[in-house]
mmCIF file of C-alpha atoms in Angstrom:
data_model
loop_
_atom_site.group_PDB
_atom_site.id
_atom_site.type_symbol
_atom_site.label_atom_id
_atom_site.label_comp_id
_atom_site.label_asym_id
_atom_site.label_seq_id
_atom_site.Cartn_x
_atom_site.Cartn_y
_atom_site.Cartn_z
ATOM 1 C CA UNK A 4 -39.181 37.668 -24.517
ATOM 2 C CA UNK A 5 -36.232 38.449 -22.307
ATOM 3 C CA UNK A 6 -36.252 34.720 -21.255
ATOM 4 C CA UNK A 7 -35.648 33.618 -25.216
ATOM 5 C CA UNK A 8 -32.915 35.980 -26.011
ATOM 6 C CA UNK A 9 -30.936 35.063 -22.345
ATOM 7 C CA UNK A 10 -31.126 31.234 -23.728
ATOM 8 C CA UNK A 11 -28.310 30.761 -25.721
ATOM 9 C CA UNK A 12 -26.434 32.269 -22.803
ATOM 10 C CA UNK A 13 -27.961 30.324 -20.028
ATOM 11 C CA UNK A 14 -27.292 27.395 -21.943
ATOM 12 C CA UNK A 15 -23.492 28.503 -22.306
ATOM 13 C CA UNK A 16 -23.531 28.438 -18.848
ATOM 14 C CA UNK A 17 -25.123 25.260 -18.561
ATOM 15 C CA UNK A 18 -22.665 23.574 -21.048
ATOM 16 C CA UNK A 19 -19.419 25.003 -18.758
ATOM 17 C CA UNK A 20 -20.942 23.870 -15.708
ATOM 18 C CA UNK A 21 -21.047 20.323 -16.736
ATOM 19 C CA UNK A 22 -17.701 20.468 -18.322
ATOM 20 C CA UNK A 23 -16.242 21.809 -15.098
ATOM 21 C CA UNK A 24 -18.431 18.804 -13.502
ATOM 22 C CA UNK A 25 -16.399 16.143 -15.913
ATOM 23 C CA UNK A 26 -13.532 17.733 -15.550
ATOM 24 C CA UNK A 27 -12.986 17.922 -11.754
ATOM 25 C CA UNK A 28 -14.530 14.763 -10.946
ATOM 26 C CA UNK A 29 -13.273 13.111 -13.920
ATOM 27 C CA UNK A 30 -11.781 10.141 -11.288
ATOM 28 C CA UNK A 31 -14.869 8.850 -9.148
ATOM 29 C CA UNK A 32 -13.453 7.608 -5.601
ATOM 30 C CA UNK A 33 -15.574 4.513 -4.321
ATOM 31 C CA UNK A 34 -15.726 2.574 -0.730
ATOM 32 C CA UNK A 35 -13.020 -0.142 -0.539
ATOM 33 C CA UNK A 36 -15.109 -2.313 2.502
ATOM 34 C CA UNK A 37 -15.644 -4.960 0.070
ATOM 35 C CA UNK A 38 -12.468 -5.340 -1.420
ATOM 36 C CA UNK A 39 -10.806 -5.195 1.756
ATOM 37 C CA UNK A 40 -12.579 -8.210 3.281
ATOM 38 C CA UNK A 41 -11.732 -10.081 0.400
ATOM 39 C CA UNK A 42 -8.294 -9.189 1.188
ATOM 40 C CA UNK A 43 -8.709 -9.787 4.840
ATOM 41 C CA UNK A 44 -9.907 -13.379 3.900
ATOM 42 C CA UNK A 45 -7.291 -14.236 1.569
ATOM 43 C CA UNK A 46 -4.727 -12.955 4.770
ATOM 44 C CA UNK A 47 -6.245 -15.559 6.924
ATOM 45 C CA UNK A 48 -5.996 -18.262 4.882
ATOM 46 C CA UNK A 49 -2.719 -18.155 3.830
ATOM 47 C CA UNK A 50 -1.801 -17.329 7.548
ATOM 48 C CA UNK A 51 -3.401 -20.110 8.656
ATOM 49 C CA UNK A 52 -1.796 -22.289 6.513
ATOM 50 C CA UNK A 53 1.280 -21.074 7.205
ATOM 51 C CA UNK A 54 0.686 -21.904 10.866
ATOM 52 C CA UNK A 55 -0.146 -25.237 10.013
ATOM 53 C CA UNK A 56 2.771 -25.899 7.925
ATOM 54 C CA UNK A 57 0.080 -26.554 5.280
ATOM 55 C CA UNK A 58 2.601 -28.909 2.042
ATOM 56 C CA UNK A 59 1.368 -26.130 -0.383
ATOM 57 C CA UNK A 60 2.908 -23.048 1.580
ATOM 58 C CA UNK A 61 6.796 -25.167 1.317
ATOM 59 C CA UNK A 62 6.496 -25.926 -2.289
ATOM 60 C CA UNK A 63 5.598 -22.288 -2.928
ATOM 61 C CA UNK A 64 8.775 -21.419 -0.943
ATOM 62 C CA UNK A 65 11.427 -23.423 -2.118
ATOM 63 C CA UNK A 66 9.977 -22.948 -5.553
ATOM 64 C CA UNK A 67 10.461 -18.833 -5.481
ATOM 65 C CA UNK A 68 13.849 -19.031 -3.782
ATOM 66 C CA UNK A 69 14.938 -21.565 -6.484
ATOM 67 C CA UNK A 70 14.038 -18.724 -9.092
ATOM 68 C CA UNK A 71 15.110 -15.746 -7.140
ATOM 69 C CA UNK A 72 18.558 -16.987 -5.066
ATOM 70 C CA UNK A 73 21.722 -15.997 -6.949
ATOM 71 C CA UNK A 74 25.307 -15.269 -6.023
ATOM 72 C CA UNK A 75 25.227 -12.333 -8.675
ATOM 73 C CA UNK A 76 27.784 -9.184 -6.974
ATOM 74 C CA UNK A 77 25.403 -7.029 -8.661
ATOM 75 C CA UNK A 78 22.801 -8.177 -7.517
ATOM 76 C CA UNK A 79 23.527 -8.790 -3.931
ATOM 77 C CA UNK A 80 24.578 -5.314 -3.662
ATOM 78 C CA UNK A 81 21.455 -3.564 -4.828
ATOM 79 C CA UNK A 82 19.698 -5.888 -2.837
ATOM 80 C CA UNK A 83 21.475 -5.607 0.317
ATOM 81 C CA UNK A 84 21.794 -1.365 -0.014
ATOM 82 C CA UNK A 85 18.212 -1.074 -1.018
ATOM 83 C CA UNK A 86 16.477 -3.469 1.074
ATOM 84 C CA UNK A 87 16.571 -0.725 4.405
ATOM 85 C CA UNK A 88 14.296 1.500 2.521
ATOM 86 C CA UNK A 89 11.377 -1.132 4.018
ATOM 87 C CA UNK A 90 13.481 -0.997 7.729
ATOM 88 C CA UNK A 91 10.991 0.471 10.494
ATOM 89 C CA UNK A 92 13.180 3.517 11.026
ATOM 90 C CA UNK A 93 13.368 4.414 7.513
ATOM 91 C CA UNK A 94 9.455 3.884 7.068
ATOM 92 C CA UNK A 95 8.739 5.673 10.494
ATOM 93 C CA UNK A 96 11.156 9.067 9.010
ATOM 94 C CA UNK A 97 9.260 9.368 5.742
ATOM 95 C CA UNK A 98 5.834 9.005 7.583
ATOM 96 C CA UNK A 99 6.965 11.208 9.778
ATOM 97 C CA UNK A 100 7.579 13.717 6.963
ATOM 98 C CA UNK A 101 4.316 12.721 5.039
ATOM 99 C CA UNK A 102 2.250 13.757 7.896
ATOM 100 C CA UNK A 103 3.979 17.198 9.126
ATOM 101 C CA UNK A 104 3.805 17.913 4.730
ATOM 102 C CA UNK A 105 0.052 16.991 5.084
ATOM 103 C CA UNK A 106 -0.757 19.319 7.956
ATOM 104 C CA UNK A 107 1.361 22.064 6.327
ATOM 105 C CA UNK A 108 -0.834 21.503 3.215
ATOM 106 C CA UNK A 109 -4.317 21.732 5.343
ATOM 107 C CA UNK A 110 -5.016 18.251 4.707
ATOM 108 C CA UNK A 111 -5.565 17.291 8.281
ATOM 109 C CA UNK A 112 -7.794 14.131 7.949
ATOM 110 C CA UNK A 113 -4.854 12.561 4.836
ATOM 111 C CA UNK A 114 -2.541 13.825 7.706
ATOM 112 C CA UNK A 115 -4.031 11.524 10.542
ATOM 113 C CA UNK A 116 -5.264 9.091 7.964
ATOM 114 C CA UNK A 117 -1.681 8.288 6.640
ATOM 115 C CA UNK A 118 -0.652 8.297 10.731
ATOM 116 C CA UNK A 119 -3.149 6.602 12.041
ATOM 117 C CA UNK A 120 -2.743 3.576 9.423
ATOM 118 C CA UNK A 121 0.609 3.265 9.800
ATOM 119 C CA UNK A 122 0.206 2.674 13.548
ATOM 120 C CA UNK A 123 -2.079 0.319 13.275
ATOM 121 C CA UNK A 124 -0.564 -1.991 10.475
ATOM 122 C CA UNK A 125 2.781 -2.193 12.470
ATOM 123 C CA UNK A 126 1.605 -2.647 15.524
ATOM 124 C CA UNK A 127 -0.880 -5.718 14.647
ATOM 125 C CA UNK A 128 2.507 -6.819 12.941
ATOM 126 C CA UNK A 129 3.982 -7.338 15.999
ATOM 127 C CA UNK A 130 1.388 -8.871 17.218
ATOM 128 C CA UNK A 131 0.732 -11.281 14.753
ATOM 129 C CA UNK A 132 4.672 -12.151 14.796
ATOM 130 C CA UNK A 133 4.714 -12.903 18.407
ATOM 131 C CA UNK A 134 1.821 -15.281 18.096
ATOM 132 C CA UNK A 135 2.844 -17.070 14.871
ATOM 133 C CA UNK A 136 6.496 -17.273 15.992
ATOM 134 C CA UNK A 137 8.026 -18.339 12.950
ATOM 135 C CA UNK A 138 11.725 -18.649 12.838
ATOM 136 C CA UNK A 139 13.466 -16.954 9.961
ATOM 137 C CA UNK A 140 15.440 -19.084 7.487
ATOM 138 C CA UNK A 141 18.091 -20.960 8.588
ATOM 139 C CA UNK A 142 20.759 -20.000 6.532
ATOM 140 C CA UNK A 143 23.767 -17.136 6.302
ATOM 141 C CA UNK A 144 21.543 -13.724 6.114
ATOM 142 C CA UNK A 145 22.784 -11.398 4.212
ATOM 143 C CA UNK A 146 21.859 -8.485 6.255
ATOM 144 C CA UNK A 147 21.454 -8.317 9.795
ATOM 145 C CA UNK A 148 17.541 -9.023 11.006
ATOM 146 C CA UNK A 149 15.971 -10.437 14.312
ATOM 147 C CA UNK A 150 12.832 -11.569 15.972
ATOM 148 C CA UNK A 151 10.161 -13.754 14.129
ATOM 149 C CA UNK A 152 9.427 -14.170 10.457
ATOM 150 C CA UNK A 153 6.112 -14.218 9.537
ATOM 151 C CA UNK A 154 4.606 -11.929 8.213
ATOM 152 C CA UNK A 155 7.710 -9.919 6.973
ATOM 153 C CA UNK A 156 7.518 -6.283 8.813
ATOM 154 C CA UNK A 157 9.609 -4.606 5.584
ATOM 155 C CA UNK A 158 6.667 -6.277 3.288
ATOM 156 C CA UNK A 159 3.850 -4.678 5.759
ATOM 157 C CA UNK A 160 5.466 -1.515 6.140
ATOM 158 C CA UNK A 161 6.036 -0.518 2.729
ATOM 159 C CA UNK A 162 2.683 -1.825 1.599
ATOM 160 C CA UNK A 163 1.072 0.405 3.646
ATOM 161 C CA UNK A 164 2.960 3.024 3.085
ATOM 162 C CA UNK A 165 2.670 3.152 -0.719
ATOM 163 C CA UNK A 166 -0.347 2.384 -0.236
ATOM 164 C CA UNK A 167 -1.347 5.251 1.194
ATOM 165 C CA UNK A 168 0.679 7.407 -0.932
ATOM 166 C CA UNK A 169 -1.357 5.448 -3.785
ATOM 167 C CA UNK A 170 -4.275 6.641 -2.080
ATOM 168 C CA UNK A 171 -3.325 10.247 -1.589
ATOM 169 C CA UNK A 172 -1.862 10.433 -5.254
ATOM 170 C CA UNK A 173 -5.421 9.194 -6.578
ATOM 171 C CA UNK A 174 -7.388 11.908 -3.921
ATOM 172 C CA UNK A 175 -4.517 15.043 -4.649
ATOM 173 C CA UNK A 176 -2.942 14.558 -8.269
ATOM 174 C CA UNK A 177 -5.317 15.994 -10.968
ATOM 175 C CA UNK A 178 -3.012 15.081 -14.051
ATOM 176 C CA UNK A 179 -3.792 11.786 -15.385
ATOM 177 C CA UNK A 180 -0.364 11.404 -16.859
ATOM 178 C CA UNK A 181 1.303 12.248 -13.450
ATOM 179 C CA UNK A 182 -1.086 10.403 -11.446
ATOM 180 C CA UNK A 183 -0.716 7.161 -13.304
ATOM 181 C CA UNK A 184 2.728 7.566 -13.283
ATOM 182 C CA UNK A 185 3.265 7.822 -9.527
ATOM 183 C CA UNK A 186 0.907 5.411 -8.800
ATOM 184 C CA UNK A 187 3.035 2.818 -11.154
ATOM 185 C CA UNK A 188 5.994 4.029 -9.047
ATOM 186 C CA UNK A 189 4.872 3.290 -5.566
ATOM 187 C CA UNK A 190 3.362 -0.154 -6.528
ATOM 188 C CA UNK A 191 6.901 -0.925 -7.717
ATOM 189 C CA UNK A 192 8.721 -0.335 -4.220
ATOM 190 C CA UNK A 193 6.836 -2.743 -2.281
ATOM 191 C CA UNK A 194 7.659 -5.512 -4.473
ATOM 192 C CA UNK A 195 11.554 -4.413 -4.770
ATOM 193 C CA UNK A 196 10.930 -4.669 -1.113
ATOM 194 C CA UNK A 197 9.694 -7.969 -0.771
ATOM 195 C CA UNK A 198 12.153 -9.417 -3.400
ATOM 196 C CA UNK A 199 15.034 -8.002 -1.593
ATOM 197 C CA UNK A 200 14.009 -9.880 1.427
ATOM 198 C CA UNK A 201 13.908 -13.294 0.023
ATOM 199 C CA UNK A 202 17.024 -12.574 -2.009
ATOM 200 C CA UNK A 203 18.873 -11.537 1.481
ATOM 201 C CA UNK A 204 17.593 -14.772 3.079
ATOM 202 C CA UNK A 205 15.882 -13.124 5.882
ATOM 203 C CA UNK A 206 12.509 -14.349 4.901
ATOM 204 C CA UNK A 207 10.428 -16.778 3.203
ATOM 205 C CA UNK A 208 8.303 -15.549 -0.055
ATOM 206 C CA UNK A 209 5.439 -16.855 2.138
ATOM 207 C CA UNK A 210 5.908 -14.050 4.891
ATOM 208 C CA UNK A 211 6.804 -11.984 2.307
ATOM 209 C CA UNK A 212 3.316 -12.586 0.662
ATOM 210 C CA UNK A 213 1.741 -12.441 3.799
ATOM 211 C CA UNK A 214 3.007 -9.269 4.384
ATOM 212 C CA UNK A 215 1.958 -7.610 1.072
ATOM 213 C CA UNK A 216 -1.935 -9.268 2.313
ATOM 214 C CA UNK A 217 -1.699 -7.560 5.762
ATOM 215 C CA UNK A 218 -0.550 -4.454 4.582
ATOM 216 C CA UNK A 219 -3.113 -4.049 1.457
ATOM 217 C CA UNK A 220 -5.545 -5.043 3.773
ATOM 218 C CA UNK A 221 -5.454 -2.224 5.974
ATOM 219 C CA UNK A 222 -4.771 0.128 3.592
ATOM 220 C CA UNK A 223 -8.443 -0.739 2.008
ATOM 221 C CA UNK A 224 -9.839 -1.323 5.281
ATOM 222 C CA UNK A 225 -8.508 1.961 6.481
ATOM 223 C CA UNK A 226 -9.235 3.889 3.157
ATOM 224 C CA UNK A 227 -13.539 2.962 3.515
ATOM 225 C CA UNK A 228 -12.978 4.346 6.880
ATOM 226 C CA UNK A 229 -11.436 7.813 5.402
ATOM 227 C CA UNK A 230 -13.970 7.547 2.595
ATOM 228 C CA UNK A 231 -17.519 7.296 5.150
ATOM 229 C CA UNK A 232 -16.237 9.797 7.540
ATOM 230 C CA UNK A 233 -14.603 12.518 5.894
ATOM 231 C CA UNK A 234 -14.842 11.852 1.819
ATOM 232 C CA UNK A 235 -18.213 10.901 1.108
ATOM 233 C CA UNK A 236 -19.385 14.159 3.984
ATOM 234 C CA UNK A 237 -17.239 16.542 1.286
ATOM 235 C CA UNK A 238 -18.275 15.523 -2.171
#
């Protein structure tokens, strides 16, 4: 008798249990391994044919600087000003920052995460720059840049970067309106990025593409990583 007049109660409960449920876990997180060797593929191949000089990789170039290259003041100096927001030094700062704000926050594994994959993506970009050797473009740069062209270090860099803040955004922001927003936001900077470095003549699109590959590669790669040893643990 006590049982039946506790029921409506109990199922109260019941009912804000699973609404707390749906409402915390109302944006399901799932392993990126797959996606990221799809990714990883799609790198190779176009650095391979790159390497090879493949026909396809010059008409895609001369075709994109044909649409993008302009004399515009206005445009050269946003592009020019804004372009060093991709540099190393500026990208090395804010991660810098990210991870110290991380550890402040308690969020020690994001914290090494965020570190650890930034290390990694520039430092196989180095690699992969010394063994490609591709020369930049041979005209007037209109910014000052050095060593080897492909893939485009400012195009890595601030893939992975916003990339990860992508990733944190989706794993920390709890507003859908803010979350969305932001994410919208840092998908935009990497392909400012990019454009500023074909507009400045320091790159072809093609390392510029290759770039945005390499980097969204290991942020995938580097996210199913976070997920099997530290997300899918704390569910």
């Amino acid at each position: 008798m006590d049982n039946d007049y506790n029921l409506p109660h109990l199922l109260e409960i019941t009912r804000g249990e699973i609404f707390l449920k749906k409402k915390d876990n109302n944006l399901v997180v799932h392993d990126t391994l797959v996606p990221g060797f799809i990714f990883l593929i799609l790198y190779v191949i176009w650095a391979l044919l790159v390497i090879y000089k493949n026909p396809f990789i010059h008409s895609f170039d001369q075709a994109i600087i044909h649409l993008i290259s302009n004399n515009n003041p206005v445009n050269v100096a946003i592009a020019t000003k804004l372009t060093v927001i991709g540099n190393t030094s500026t990208l090395t700062i804010a991660t810098i920052v990210l991870f110290i704000g991380l550890l402040i926050a308690q969020k020690l594994s994001y914290a090494f995460f965020s570190a650890g994959l930034m290390i990694c993506a520039n430092g196989y970009n180095w690699i992969t720059k010394h063994a490609v050797e591709r020369h930049r473009p041979l005209v007037h740069h209109l910014v000052f840049a050095d060593g080897y062209s492909f893939p485009s270090g400012h195009s890595v860099g601030s893939a992975t970067f916003f990339g990860i803040l992508i990733i944190l955004t989706i794993l920390l922001v709890k507003n859908k309106f803010w979350r969305t927003t932001l994410i919208i936001i840092w998908l935009i900077f990497p392909l400012f990025i990019g454009y500023t470095r074909i507009f400045c003549h320091v790159h072809y699109p093609s390392d510029v593409v290759g770039g945005w590959l390499e980097g969204t590669t290991f942020v995938l790669l580097g996210f199913s990583v976070l997920y099997h040893s530290y997300l899918k643990k704390h569910k």
